[in-house]
Short mmCIF file of C-alpha atoms in Angstrom, two decimals:
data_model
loop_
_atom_site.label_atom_id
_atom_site.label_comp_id
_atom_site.label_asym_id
_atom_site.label_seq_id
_atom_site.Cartn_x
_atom_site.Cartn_y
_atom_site.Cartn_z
CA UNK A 1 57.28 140.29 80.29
CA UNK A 2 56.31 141.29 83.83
CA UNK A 3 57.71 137.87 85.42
CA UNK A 4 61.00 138.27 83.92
CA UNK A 5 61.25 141.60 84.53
CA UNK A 6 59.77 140.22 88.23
CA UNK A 7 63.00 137.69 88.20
CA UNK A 8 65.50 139.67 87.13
CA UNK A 9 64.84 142.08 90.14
CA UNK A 10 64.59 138.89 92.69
CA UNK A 11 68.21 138.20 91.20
CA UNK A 12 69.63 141.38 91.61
CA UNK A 13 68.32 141.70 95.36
CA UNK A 14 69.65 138.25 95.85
CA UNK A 15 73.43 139.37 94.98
CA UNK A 16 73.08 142.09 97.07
CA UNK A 17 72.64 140.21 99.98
CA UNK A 18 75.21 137.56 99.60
CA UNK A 19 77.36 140.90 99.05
CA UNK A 20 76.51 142.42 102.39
CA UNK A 21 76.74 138.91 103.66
CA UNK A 22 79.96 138.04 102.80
CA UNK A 23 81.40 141.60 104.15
CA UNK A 24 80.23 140.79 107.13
CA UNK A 25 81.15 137.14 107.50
CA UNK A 26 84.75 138.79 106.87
CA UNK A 27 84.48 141.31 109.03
CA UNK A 28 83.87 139.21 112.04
CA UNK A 29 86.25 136.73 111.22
CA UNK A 30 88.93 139.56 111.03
CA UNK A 31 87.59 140.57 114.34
CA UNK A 32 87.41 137.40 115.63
CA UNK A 33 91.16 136.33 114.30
CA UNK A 34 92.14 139.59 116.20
CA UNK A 35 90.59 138.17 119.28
CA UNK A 36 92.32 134.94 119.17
CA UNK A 37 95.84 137.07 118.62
CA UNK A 38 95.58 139.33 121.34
CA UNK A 39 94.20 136.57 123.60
CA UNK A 40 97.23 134.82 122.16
CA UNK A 41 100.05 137.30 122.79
CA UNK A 42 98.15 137.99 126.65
CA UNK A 43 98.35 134.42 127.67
CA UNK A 44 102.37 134.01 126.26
CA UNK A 45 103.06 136.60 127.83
CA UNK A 46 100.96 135.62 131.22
CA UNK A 47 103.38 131.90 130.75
CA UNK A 48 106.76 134.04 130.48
CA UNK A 49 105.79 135.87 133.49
CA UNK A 50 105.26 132.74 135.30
CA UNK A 51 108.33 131.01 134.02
CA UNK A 52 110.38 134.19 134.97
CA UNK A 53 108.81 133.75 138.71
CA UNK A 54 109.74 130.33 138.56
CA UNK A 55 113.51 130.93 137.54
CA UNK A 56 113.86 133.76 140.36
CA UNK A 57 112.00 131.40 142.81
CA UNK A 58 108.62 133.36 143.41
CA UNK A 59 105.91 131.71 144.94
CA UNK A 60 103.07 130.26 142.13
CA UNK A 61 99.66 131.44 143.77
CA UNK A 62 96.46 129.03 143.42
CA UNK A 63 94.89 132.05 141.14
CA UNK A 64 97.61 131.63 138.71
CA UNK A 65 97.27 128.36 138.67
CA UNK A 66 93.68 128.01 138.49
CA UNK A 67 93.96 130.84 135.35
CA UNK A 68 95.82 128.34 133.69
CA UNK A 69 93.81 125.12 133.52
CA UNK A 70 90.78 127.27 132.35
CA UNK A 71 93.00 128.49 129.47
CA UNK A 72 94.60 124.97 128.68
CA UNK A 73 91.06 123.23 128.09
CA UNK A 74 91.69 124.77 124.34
CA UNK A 75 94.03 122.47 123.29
CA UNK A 76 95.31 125.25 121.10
CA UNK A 77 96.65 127.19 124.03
CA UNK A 78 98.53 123.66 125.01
CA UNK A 79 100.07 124.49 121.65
CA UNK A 80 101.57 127.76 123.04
CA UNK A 81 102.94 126.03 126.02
CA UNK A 82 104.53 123.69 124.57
CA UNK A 83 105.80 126.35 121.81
CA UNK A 84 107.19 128.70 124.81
CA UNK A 85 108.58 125.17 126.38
CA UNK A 86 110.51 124.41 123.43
CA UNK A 87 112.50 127.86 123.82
CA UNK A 88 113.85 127.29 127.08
CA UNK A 89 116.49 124.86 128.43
CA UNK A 90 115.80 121.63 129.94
CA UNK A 91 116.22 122.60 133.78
CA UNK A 92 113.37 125.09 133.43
CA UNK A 93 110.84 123.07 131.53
CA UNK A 94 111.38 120.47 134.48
CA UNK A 95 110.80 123.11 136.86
CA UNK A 96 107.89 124.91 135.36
CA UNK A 97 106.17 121.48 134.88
CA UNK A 98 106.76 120.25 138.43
CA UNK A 99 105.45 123.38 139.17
CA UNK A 100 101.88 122.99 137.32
CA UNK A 101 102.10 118.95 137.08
CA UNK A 102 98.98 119.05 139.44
CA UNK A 103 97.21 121.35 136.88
CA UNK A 104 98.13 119.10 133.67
CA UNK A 105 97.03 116.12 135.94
CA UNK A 106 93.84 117.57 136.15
CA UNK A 107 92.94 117.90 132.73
CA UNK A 108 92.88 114.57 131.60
CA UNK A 109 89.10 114.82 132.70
CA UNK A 110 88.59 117.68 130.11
CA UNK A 111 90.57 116.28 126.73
CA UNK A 112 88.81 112.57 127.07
CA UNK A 113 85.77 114.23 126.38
CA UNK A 114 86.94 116.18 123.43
CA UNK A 115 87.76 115.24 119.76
CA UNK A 116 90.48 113.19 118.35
CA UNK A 117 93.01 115.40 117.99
CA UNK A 118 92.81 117.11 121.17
CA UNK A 119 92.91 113.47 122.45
CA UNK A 120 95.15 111.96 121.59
CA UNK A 121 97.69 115.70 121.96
CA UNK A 122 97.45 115.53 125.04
CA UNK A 123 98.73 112.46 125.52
CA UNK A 124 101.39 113.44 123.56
CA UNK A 125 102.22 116.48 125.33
CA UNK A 126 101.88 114.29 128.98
CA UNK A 127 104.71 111.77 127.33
CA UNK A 128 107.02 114.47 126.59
CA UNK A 129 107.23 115.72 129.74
CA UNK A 130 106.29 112.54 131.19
CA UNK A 131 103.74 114.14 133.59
CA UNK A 132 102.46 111.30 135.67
CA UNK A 133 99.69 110.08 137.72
CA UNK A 134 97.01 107.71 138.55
CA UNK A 135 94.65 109.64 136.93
CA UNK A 136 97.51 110.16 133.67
CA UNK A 137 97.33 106.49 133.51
CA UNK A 138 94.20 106.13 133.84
CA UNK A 139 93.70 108.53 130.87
CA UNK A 140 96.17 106.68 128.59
CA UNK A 141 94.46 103.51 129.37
CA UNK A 142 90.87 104.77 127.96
CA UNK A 143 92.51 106.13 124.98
CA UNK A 144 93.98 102.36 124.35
CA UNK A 145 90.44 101.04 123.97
CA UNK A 146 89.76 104.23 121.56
CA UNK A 147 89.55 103.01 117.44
CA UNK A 148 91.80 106.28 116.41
CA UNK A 149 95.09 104.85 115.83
CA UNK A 150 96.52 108.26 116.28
CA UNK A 151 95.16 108.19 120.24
CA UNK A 152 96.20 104.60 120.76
CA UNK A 153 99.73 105.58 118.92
CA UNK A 154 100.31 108.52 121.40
CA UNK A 155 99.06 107.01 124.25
CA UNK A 156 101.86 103.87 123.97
CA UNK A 157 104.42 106.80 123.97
CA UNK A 158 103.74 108.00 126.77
CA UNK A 159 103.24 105.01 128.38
CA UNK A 160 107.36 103.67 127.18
CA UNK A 161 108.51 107.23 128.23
CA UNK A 162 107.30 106.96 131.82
CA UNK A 163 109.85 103.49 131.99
CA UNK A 164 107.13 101.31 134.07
CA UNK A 165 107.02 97.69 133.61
CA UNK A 166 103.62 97.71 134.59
CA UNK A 167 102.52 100.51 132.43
CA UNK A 168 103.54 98.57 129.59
CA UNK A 169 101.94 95.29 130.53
CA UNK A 170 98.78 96.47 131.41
CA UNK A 171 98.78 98.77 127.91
CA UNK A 172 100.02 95.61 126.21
CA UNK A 173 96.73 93.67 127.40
CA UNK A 174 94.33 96.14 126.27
CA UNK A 175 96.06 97.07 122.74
CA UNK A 176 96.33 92.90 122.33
CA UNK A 177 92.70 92.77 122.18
CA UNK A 178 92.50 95.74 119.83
CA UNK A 179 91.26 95.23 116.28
CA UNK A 180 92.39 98.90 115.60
CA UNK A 181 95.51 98.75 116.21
CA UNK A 182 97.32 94.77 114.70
CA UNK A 183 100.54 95.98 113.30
CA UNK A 184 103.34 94.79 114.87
CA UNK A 185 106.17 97.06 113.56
CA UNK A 186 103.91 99.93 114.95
CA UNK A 187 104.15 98.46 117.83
CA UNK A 188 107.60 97.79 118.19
CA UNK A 189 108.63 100.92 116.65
CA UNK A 190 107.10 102.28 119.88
CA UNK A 191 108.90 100.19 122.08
CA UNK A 192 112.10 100.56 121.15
CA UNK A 193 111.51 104.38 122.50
CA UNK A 194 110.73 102.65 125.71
CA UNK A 195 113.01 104.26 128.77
CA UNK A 196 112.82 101.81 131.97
CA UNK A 197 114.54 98.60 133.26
CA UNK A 198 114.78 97.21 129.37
CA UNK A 199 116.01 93.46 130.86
CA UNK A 200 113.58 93.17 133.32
CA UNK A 201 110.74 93.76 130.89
CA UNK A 202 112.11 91.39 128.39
CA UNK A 203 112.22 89.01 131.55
CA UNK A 204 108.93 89.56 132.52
CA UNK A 205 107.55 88.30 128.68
CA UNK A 206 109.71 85.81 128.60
CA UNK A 207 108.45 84.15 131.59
CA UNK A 208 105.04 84.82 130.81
CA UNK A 209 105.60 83.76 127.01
CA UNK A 210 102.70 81.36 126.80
CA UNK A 211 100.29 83.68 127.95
CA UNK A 212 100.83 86.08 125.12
CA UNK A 213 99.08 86.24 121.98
CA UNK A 214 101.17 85.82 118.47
CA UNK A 215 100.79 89.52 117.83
CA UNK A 216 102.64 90.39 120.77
CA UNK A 217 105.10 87.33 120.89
CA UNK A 218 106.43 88.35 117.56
CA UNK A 219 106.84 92.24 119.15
CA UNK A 220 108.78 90.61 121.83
CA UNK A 221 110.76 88.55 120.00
CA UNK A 222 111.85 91.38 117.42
CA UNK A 223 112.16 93.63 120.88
CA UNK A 224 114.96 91.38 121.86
CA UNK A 225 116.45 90.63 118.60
CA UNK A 226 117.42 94.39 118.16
CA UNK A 227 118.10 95.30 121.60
CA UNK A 228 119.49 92.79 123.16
CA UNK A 229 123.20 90.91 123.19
CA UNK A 230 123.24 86.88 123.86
CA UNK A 231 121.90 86.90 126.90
CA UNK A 232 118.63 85.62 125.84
CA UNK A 233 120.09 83.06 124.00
CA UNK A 234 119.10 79.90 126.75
CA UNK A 235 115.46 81.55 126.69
CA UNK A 236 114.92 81.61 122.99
CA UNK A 237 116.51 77.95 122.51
CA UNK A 238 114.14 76.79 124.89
CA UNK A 239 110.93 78.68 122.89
CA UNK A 240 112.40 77.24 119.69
CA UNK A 241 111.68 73.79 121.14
CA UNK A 242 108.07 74.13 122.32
CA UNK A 243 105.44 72.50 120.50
CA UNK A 244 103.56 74.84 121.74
CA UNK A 245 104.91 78.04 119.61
CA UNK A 246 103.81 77.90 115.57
CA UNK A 247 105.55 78.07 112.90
CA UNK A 248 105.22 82.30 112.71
CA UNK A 249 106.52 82.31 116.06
CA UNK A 250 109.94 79.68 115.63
CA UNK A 251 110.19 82.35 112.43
CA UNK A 252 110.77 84.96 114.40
CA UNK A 253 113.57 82.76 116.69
CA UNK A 254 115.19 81.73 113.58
CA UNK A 255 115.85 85.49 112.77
CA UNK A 256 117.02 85.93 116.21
CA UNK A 257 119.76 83.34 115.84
CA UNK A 258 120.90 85.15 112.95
CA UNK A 259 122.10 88.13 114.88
CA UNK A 260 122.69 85.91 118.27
CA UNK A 261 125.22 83.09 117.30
CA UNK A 262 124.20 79.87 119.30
CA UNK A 263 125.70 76.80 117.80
CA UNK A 264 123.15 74.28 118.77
CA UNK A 265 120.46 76.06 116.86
CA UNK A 266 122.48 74.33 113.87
CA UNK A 267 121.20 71.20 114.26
CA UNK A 268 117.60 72.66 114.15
CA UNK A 269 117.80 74.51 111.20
CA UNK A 270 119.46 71.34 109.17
CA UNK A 271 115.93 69.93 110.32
CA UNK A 272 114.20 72.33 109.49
CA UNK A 273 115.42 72.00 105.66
CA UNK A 274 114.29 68.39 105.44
CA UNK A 275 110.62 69.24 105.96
CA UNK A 276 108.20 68.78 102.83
CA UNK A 277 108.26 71.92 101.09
CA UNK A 278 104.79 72.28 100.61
CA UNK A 279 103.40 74.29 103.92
CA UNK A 280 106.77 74.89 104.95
CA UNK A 281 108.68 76.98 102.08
CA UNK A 282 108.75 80.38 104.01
CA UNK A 283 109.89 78.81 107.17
CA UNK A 284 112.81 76.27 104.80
CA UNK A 285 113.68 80.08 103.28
CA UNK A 286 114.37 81.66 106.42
CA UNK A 287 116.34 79.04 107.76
CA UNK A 288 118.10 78.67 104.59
CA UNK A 289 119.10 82.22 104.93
CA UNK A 290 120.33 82.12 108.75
CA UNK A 291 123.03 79.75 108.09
CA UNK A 292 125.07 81.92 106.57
CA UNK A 293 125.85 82.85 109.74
CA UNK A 294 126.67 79.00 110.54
CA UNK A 295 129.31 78.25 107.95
CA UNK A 296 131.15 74.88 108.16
CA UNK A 297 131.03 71.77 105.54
CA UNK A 298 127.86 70.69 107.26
CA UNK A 299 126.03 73.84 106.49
CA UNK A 300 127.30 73.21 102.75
CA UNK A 301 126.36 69.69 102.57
CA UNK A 302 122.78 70.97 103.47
CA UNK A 303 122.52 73.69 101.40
CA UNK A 304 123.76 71.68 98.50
CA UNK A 305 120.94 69.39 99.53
CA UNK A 306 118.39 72.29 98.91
CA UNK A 307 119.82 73.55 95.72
CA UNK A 308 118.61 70.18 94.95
CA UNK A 309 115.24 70.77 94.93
CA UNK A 310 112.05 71.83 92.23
CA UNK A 311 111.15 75.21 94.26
CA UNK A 312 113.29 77.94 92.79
CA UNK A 313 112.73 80.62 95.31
CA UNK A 314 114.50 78.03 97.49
CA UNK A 315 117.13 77.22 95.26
CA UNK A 316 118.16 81.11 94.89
CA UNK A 317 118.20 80.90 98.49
CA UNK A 318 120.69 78.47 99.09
CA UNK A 319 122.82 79.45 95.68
CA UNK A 320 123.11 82.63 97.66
CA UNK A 321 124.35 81.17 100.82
CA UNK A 322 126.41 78.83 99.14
CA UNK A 323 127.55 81.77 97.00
CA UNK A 324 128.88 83.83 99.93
CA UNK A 325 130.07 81.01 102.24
CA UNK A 326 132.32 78.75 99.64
CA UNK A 327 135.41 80.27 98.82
CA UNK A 328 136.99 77.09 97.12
CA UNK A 329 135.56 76.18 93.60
CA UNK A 330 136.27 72.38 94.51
CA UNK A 331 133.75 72.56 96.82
CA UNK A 332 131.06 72.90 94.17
CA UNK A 333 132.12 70.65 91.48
CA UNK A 334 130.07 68.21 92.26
CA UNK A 335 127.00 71.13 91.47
CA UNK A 336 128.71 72.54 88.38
CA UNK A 337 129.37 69.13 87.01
CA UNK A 338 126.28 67.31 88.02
CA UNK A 339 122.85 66.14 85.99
CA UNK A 340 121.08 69.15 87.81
CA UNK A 341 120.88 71.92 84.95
CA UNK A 342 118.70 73.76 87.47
CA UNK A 343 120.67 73.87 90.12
CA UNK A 344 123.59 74.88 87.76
CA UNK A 345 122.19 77.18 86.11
CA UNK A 346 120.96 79.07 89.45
CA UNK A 347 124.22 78.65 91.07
CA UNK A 348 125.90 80.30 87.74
CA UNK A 349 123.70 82.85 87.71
CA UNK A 350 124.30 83.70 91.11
CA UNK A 351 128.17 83.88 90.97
CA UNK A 352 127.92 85.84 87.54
CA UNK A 353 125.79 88.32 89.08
CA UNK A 354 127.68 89.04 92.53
CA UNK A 355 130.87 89.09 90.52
CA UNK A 356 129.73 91.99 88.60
CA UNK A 357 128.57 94.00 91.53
CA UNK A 358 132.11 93.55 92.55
CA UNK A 359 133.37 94.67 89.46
CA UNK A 360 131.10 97.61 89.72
CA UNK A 361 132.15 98.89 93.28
CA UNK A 362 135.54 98.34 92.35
CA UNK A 363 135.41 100.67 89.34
CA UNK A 364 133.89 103.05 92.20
CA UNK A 365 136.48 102.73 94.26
CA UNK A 366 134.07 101.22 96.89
CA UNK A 367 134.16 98.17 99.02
CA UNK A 368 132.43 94.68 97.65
CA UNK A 369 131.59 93.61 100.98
CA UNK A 370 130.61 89.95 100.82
CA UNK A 371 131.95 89.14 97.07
CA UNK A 372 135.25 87.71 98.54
CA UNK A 373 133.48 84.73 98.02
CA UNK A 374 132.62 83.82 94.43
CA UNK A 375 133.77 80.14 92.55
CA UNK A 376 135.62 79.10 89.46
CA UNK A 377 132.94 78.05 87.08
CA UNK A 378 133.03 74.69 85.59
#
């Protein structure tokens, strides 16, 4: 009886404790959170002064200055900045941020000792207002060779908003060794933000196209695809025709000739569709799919060819194409009428199905778009 009585007692002591505990936990956060609000509210206020002196042309004193990069090592006070920043027009951010560049410079020796997410803000917060050095760079660069995505991510966008064609190379060798960071979409996502000379970066990979790795070749290529008008059109040709490229890589060319009409690249793609299907049915697809863009009997000749075939993710293909391009039903008699149920059947189907998309949109009220071309059925 004694030892329960014994634990009982032990208990009650215990709760008493983690009472008194917890009160005080909560009192010094409250205290604490009170801290952090008026330190807060002093150093916005401190900024707004300094902004004001900027706008009326005061002089910025070292003490001010040196008050400031002690408070911006907590990245949450480079929150507040950039919070105050955001309030005011463009003409005074510039001038407030020529004003401490020297101080933001400085810091990068600070944030790439400190945790992800201070990281790889700051880089961030360097792009946006594109404050740049050597030792900016320099800080970018380590944070390319970091395995956070979100650092390398940053970093890259702050590298495309400073518009240096060196910048971009040099990040471009470090992130095409990077086993972090393989997407290319992510990557060209990025430099599509990218504000320099745009043609005399697409020059500069061009030329040095056989030095690149595939990752970054296929970036490229998609970089000029979007971005670019026919220009590039000798270049690619050329790339196209080198052994040297794979089969990923002449892809990639095939979709640029899609969007850049070159009529030589014709003659290719009719190659192209003679290949064995096995090993090549992705690259036969693509092509397949580009010369809709080539129309002419030739192109229908060849894509009747394909219909032809056993592999029916190829035959949609070209039932497609021929679906679009042929707007006279003679022209497919031969299919319709022929010993190739397959190839009928697919080419039916096709036709049946476009036709009542049309019919749809119509009832809308809506454009059909491409289903001006559909075929008398046999």
């Amino acid at each position: 009886m004694f030892r329960v009585e014994y634990l009982i007692f032990f208990y009650i002591v215990l709760c008493v404790l983690m009472i008194f505990f917890n009160y005080f936990y909560m009192l010094h956060r409250s205290r604490r959170y009170k801290k952090i609000q008026q330190g807060n509210k002093k150093l916005i206020k401190y900024i707004e002064q300094e902004i004001s002196c900027i706008i009326n042309e005061y002089q910025i004193t070292e003490k001010s200055k040196k008050y400031l990069k002690k408070k911006l090592k907590n990245v949450y006070n480079l929150y507040i900045v950039e919070d105050i920043l955001n309030k005011h027009g463009l003409k005074i951010v510039e001038a407030y941020i020529n004003e401490y560049k020297e101080v933001f410079c400085n810091l990068c020796k600070d944030y790439i000792k400190k945790d992800v997410i201070a990281r790889s803000y700051f880089a961030y917060f360097v792009g946006k207002y594109r404050i740049c050095n050597d030792r900016v760079i320099e800080y970018l660069l380590s944070l390319l060779r970091d395995d956070e995505i979100y650092c390398i991510d940053n970093s890259l966008q702050a590298l495309y908003s400073f518009g240096n064609v060196n910048y971009i190379i040099h990040a471009f060798k470090i992130v095409d060794s990077s086993t972090s960071y393989q997407n290319e979409n992510m990557i060209l996502k990025g430099l599509q933000t990218y504000t320099g000379d745009k043609e005399k970066l697409i020059e500069f990979f061009v030329k040095n196209f056989d030095v690149l790795t595939e990752k970054i070749k296929i970036v490229i290529i998609r970089y000029i695809t979007e971005e670019m008008s026919n220009k590039w059109n000798e270049e690619l040709y050329g790339l196209i025709l080198d052994s040297k490229n794979n089969k990923k890589i002449k892809i990639e060319i095939i979709k640029y000739f899609a969007v850049h009409y070159d009529k030589r690249i014709k003659d290719i793609l009719f190659k192209i569709l003679e290949l064995p299907v096995i090993n090549n049915k992705e690259y036969i697809k693509v092509s397949v799919g580009v010369l809709k863009n080539y129309p002419g009997d030739d192109t229908i000749k060849a894509l009747k060819k394909v219909l032809q075939m056993k592999e029916w993710e190829l035959q949609v293909e070209a039932a497609k194409v021929l679906n679009y391009l042929v707007s006279d039903s003679l022209k497919l008699a031969d299919i319709y009428n022929g010993d190739n149920k397959n190839a009928r059947h697919i080419l039916r189907y096709i036709n049946d199905k476009n036709k009542k998309i049309d019919s749809e949109n119509s009832i809308r009220g809506q454009s059909g778009g491409d289903s001006k071309n559909y075929v008398k059925l046999y």
